[in-house]
CSV table of C-alpha atoms in Angstrom, one decimal:
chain,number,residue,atom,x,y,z
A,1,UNK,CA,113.1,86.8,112.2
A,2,UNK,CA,114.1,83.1,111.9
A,3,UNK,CA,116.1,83.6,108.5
A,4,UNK,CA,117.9,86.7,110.7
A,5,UNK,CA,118.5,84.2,113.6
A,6,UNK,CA,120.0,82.0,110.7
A,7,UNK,CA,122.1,84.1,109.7
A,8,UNK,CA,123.7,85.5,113.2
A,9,UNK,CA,124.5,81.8,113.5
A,10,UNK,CA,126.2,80.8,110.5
A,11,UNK,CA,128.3,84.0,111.1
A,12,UNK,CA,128.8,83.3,114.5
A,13,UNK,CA,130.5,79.4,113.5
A,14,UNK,CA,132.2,80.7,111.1
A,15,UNK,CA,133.8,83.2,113.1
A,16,UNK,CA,134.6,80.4,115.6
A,17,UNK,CA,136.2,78.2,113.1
A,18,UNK,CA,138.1,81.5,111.9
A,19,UNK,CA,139.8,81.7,115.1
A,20,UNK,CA,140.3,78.4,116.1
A,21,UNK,CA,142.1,78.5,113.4
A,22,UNK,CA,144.2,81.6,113.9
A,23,UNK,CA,145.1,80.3,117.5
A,24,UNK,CA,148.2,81.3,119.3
A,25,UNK,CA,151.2,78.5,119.0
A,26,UNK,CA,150.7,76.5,122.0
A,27,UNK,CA,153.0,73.5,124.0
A,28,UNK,CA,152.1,70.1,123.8
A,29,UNK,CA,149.2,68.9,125.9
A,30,UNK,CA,147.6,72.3,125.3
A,31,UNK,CA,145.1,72.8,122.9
A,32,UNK,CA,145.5,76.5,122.8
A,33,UNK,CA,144.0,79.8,123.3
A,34,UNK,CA,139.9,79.5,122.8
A,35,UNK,CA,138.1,81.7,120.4
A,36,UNK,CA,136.9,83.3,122.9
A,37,UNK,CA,139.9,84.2,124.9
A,38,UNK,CA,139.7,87.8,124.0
A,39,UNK,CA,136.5,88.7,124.2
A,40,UNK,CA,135.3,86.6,127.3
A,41,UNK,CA,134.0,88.1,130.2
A,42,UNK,CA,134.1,85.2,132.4
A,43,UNK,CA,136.5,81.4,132.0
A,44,UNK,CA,135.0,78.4,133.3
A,45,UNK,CA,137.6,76.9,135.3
A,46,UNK,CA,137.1,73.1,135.7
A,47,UNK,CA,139.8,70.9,137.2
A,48,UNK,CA,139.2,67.2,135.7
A,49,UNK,CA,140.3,63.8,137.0
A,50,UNK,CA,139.0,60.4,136.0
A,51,UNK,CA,134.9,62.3,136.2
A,52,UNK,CA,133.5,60.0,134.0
A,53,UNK,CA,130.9,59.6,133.0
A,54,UNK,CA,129.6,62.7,135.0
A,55,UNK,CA,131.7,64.4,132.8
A,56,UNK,CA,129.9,64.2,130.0
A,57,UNK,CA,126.7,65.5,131.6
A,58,UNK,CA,128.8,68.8,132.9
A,59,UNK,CA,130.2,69.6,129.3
A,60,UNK,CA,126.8,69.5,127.9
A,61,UNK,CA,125.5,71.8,130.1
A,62,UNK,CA,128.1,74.0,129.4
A,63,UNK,CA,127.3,73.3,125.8
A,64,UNK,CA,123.6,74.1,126.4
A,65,UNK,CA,124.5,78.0,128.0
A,66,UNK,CA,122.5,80.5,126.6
A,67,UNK,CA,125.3,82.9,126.9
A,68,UNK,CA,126.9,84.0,123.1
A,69,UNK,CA,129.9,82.0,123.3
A,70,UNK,CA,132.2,85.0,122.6
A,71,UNK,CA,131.9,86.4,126.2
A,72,UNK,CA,132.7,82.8,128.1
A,73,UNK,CA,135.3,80.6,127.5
A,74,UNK,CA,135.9,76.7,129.5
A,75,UNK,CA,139.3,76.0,130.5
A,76,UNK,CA,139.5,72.5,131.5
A,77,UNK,CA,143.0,71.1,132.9
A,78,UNK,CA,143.0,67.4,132.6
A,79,UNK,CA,144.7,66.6,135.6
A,80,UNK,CA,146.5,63.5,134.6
A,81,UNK,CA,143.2,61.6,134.0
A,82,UNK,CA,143.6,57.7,133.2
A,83,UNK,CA,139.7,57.0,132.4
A,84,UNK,CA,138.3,58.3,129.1
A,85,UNK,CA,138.1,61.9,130.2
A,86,UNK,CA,141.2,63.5,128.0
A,87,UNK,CA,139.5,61.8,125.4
A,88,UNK,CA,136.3,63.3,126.0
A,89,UNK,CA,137.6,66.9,126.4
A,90,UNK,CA,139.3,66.7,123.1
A,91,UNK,CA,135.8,65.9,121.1
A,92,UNK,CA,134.2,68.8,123.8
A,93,UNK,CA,137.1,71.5,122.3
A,94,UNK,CA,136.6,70.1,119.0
A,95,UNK,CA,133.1,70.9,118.5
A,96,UNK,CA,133.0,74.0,120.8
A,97,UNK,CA,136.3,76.6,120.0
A,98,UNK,CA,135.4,78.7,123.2
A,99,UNK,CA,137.3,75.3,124.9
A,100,UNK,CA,140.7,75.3,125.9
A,101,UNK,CA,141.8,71.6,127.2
A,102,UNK,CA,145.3,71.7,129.4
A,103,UNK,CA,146.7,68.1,129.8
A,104,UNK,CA,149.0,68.2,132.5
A,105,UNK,CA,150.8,65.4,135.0
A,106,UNK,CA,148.4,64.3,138.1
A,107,UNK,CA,149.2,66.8,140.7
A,108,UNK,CA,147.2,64.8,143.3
A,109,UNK,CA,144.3,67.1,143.9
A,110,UNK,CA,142.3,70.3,142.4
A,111,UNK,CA,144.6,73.1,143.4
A,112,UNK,CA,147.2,73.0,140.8
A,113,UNK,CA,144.6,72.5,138.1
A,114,UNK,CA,142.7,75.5,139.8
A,115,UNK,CA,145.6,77.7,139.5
A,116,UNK,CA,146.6,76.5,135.5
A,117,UNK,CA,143.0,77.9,134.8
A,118,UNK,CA,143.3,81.3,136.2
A,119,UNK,CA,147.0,81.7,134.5
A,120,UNK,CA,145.4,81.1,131.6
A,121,UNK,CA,142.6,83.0,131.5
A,122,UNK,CA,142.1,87.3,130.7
A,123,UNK,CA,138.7,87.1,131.5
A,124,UNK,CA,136.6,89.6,134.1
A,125,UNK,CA,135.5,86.8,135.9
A,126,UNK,CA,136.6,83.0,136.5
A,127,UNK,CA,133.7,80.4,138.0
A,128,UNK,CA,135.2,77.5,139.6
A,129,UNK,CA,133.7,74.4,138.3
A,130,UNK,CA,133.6,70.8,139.6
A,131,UNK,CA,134.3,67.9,136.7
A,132,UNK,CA,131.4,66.0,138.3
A,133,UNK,CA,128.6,68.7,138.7
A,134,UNK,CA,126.5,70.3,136.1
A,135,UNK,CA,125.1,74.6,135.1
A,136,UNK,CA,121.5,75.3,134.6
A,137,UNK,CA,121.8,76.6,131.3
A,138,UNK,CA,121.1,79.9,132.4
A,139,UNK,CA,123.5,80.2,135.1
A,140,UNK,CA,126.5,81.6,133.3
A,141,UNK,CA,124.8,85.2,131.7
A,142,UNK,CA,122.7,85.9,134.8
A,143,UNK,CA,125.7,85.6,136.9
A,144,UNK,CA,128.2,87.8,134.7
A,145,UNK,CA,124.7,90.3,134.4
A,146,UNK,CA,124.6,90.6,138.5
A,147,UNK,CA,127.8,90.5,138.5
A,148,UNK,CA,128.8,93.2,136.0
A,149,UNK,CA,125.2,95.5,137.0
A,150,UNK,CA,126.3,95.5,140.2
A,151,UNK,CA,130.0,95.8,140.4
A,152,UNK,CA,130.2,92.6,143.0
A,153,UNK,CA,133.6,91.0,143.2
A,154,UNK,CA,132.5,87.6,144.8
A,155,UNK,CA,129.1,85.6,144.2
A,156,UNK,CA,127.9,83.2,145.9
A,157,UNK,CA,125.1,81.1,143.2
A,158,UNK,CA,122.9,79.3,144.0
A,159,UNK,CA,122.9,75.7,144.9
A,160,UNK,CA,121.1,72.9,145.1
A,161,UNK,CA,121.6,69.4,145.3
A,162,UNK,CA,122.0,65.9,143.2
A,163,UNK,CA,121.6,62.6,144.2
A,164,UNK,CA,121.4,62.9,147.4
A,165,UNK,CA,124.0,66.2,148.2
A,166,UNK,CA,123.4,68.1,150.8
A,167,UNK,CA,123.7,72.0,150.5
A,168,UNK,CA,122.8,74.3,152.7
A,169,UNK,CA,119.8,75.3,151.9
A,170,UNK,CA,119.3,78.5,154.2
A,171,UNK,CA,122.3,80.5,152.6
A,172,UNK,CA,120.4,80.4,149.3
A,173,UNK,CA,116.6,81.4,150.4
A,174,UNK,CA,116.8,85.0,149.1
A,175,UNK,CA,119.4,87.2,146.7
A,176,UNK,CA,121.5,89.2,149.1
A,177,UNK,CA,123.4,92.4,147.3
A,178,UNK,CA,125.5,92.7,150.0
A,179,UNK,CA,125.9,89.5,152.2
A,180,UNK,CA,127.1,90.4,155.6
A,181,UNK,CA,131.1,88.5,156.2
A,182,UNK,CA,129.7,85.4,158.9
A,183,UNK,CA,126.7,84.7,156.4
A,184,UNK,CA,129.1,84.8,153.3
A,185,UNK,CA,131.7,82.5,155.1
A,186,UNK,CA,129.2,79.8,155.7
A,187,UNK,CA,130.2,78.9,152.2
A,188,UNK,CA,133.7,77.7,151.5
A,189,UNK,CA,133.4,75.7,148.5
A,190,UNK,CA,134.8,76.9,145.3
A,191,UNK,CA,131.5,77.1,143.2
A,192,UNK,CA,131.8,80.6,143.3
A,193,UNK,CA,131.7,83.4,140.2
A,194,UNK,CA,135.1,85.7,141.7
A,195,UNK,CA,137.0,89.0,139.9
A,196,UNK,CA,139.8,87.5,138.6
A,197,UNK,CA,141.9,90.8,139.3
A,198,UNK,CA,141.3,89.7,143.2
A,199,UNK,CA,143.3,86.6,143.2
A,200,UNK,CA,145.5,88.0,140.5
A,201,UNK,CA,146.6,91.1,142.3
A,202,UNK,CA,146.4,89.8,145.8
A,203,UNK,CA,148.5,86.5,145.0
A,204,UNK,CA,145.4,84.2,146.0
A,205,UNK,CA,146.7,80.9,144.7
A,206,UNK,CA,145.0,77.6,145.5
A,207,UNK,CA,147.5,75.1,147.8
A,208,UNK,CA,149.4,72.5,145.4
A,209,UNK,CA,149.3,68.9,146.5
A,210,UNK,CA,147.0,67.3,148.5
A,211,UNK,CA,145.9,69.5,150.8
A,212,UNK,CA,142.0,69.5,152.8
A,213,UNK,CA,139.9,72.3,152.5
A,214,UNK,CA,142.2,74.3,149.9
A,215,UNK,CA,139.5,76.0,148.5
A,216,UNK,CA,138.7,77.4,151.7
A,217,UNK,CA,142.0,78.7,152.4
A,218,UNK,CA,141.1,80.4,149.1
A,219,UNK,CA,137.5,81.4,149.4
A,220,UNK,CA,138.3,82.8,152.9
A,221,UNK,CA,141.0,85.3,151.5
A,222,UNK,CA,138.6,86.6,148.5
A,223,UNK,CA,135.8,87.0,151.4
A,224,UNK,CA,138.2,89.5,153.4
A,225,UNK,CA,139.6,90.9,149.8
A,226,UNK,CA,136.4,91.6,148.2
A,227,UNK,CA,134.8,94.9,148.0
A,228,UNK,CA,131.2,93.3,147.5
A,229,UNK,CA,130.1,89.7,148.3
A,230,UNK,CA,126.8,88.8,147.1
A,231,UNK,CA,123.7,86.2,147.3
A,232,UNK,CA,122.2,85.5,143.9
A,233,UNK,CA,119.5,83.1,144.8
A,234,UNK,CA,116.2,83.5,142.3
A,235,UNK,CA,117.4,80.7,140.2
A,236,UNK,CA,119.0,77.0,140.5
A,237,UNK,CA,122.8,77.8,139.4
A,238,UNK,CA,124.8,75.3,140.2
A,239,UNK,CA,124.0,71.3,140.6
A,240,UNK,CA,126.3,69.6,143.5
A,241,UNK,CA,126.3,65.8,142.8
A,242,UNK,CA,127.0,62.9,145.1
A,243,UNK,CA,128.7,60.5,143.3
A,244,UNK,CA,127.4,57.1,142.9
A,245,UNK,CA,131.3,56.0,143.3
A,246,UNK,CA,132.0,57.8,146.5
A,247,UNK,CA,134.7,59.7,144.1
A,248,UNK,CA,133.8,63.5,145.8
A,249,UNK,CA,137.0,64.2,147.6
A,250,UNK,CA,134.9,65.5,150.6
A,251,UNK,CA,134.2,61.7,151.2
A,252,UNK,CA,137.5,60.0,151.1
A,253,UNK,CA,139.3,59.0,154.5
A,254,UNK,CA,140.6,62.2,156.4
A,255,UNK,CA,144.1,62.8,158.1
A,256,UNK,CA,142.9,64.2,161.3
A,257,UNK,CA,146.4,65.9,161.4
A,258,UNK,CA,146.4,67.4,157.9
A,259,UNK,CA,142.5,68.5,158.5
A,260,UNK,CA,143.2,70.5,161.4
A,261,UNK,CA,146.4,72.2,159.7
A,262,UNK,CA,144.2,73.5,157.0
A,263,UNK,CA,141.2,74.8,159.0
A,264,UNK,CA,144.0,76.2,161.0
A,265,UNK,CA,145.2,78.1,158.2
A,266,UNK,CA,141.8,79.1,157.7
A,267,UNK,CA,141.3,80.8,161.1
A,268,UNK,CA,144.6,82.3,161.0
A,269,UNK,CA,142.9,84.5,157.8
A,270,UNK,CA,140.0,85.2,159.2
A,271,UNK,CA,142.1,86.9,162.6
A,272,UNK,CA,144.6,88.6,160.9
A,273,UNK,CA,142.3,90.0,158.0
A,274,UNK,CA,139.0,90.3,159.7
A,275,UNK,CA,137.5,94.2,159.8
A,276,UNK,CA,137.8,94.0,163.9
A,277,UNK,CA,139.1,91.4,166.5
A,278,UNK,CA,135.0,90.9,167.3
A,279,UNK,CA,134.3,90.0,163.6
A,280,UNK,CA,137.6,87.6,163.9
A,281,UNK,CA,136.3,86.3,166.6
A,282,UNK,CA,132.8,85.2,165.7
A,283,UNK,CA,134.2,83.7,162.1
A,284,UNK,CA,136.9,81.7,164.0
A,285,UNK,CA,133.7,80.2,166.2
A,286,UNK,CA,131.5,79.5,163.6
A,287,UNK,CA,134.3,77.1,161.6
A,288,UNK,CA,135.1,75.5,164.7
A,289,UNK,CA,131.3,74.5,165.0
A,290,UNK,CA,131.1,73.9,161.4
A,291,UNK,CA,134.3,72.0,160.5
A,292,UNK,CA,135.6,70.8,164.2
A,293,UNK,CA,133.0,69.7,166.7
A,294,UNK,CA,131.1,67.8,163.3
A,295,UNK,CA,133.4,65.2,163.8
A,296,UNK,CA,132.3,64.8,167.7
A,297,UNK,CA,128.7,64.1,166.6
A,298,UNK,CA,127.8,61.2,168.4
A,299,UNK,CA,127.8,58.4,165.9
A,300,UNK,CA,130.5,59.6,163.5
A,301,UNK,CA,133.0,59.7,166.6
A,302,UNK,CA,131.9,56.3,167.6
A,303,UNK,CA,132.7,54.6,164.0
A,304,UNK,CA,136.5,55.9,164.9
A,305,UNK,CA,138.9,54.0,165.8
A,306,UNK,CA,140.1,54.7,169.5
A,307,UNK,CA,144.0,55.4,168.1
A,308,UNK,CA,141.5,57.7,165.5
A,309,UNK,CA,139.2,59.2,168.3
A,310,UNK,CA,142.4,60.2,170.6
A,311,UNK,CA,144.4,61.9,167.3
A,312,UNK,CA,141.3,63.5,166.8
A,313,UNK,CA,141.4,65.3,170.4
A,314,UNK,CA,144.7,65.9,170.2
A,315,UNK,CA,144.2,68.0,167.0
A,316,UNK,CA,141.9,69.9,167.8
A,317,UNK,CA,143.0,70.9,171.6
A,318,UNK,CA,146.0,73.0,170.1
A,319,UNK,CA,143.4,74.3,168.0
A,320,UNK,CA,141.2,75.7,170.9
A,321,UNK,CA,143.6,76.5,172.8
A,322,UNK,CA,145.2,78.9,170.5
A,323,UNK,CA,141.8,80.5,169.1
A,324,UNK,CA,138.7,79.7,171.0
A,325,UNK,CA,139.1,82.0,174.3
A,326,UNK,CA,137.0,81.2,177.0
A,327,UNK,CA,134.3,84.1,176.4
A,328,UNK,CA,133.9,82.0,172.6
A,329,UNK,CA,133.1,79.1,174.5
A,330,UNK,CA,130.5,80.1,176.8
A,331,UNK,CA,129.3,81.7,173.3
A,332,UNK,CA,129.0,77.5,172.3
A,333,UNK,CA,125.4,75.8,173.3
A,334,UNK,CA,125.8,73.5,176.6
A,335,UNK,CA,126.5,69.9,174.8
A,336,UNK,CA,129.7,71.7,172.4
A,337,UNK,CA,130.5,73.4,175.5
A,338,UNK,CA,131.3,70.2,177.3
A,339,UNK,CA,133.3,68.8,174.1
A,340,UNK,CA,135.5,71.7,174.1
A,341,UNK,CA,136.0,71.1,178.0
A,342,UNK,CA,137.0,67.6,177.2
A,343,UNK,CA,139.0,68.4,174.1
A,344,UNK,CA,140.6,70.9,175.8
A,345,UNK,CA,141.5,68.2,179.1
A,346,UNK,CA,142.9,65.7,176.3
A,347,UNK,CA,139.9,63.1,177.6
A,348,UNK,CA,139.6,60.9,174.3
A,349,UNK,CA,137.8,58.5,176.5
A,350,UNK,CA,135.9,60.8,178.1
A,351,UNK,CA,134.7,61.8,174.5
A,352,UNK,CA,133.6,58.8,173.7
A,353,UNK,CA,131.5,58.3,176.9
A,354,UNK,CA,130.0,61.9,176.3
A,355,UNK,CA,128.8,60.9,172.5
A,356,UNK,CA,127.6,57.4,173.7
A,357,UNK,CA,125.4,59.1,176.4
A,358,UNK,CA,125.0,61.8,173.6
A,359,UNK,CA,123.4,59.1,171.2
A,360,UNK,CA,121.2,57.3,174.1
A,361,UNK,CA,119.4,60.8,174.6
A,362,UNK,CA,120.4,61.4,177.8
């Protein structure tokens, strides 16, 4: 048995090192098709920019799959990195010909690199991978497996959480073959295993340029798209991380205009693709809670800025006025309830007098 396991494995390099070699002719800046190109049922998609040194830790994970590396393939696209990372992508394609490395000119933000990935890929499936996070090393063959066995177009792993990241920890406490829409959409982040044919023949790109919450404008269109969503929760998947650095994007500074715009953009998917206006209805309330009133908890809106705390209102009130109808709000518990009301009356001041009492209990 071990000389057979031998063998499978010298066969199996050499194999590798035959069709690195017999790669397509590539541009500059592009290493080339992978080995496994072909014969890959799922590309790793992984958008890189100055991740070091958690980079590192995520390619040897991906190193350490126990899938055969014919049927997956990582496409990393170096997004104009100026740390060590192009460097360190170069020895990860070197040693592993499944790697494809795409050097390209910083775009500002993971969109663009998102949407080199896809273009490059022929795979079944494409997981969207963070630069910074990191695969158990069984994640990528039981995902594919569910995926395949059960013909599910979008699934949701899952997740847990690494120095100190929070996840949300009820969405993952049992597999769901088919997760009902508002449970699904609880998730926006990319960390997803999707069809590739359902961005590809529904023209779901990621936005280019700095833009908040572009993976949701994504993840929400593949929700509506998809003919299964599922829950695969009996193992740990998928490692957020919190970076040391504060380099997560989700923690820089936010543009309360350019926030809005894009959760804007999000609710207009979810009313005009929704099954019925009820179902649009409910989603549209549930990312107001989650990605509006957050920013009215009391000691978050206090840190603002009153020029901050008044741009904030203003946002959001042409927000709630255009999609949370009065029958949502009386749908909203009584303290959210009151926010809206002074959201909706323009009151920054009043606001901030509401969160204060908010934070003294009372």
């Amino acid at each position: 048995m071990e000389f057979a396991r031998r063998v499978r494995i010298v066969r199996r390099q050499a194999l590798d090192r035959y069709r690195s070699l017999a790669r397509r002719p590539h541009p500059a800046g592009d290493s080339g098709e992978s080995s496994s190109a072909d014969t890959a049922l799922v590309s790793v998609v992984v958008p890189v920019h100055n991740a070091m040194p958690y980079l590192a830790e995520l390619l040897e994970s991906l190193e350490n799959q126990d899938m055969d590396r014919q049927l997956f393939e990582v496409i990393a696209v170096d997004d104009g990195s100026t740390d060590a990372g192009g460097r360190v992508l170069e020895d990860f394609a070197a040693r592993n010909p499944n790697a494809r490395v795409i050097h390209q000119p910083n775009s500002g933000w993971p969109g663009k690199p998102r949407n080199v990935g896809v273009a490059a890929s022929r795979a079944e499936f494409v997981f969207f991978c963070d630069a910074d996070d990191v695969l158990g090393p069984e994640a990528l063959r039981r995902m594919v497996d569910y995926a395949r066995q059960h013909g599910v177009d979008v699934l949701l792993p899952k997740l847990v959480g690494l120095g100190g990241r929070g996840v949300r920890e009820a969405l993952f406490e049992k597999t769901l073959l088919d997760a009902p829409l508002r449970t699904a959409a609880v998730s926006l982040a990319p960390q997803k295993l999707i069809r590739r044919r359902l961005l590809v023949d529904n023209g779901i790109r990621f936005p280019e340029g700095k833009v908040r919450l572009e993976d949701g404008i994504v993840v929400s269109q593949c929700y509506l798209r998809s003919r299964r969503t599922s829950v695969l929760a009996d193992y740990d998947y998928y490692q957020l991380r919190r970076r040391d650095d504060g380099g997560n994007i989700s923690s820089r500074p936010v543009v309360p205009e350019d926030y809005v715009r894009s959760v804007t953009r999000i609710a207009e998917i979810f009313a005009q693709g929704a099954p019925d206006p009820r179902t649009a209805g409910l989603l549209v309330l549930d990312l107001y809670r989650r990605k509006c009133l957050r920013f009215y908890e009391p000691r978050r809106f206090a840190r603002f800025r009153r020029p901050v705390q008044r741009r904030w209102v203003l946002a959001h009130a042409a927000f709630v006025e255009r999609f949370i109808t009065p029958d949502l709000q009386r749908q909203l518990g009584e303290a959210n309830r009151r926010k809206t009301e002074l959201i909706l009356a323009r009151d920054a001041a009043g606001m901030a007098a509401y969160c204060a009492s908010e934070a003294r209990g009372r």
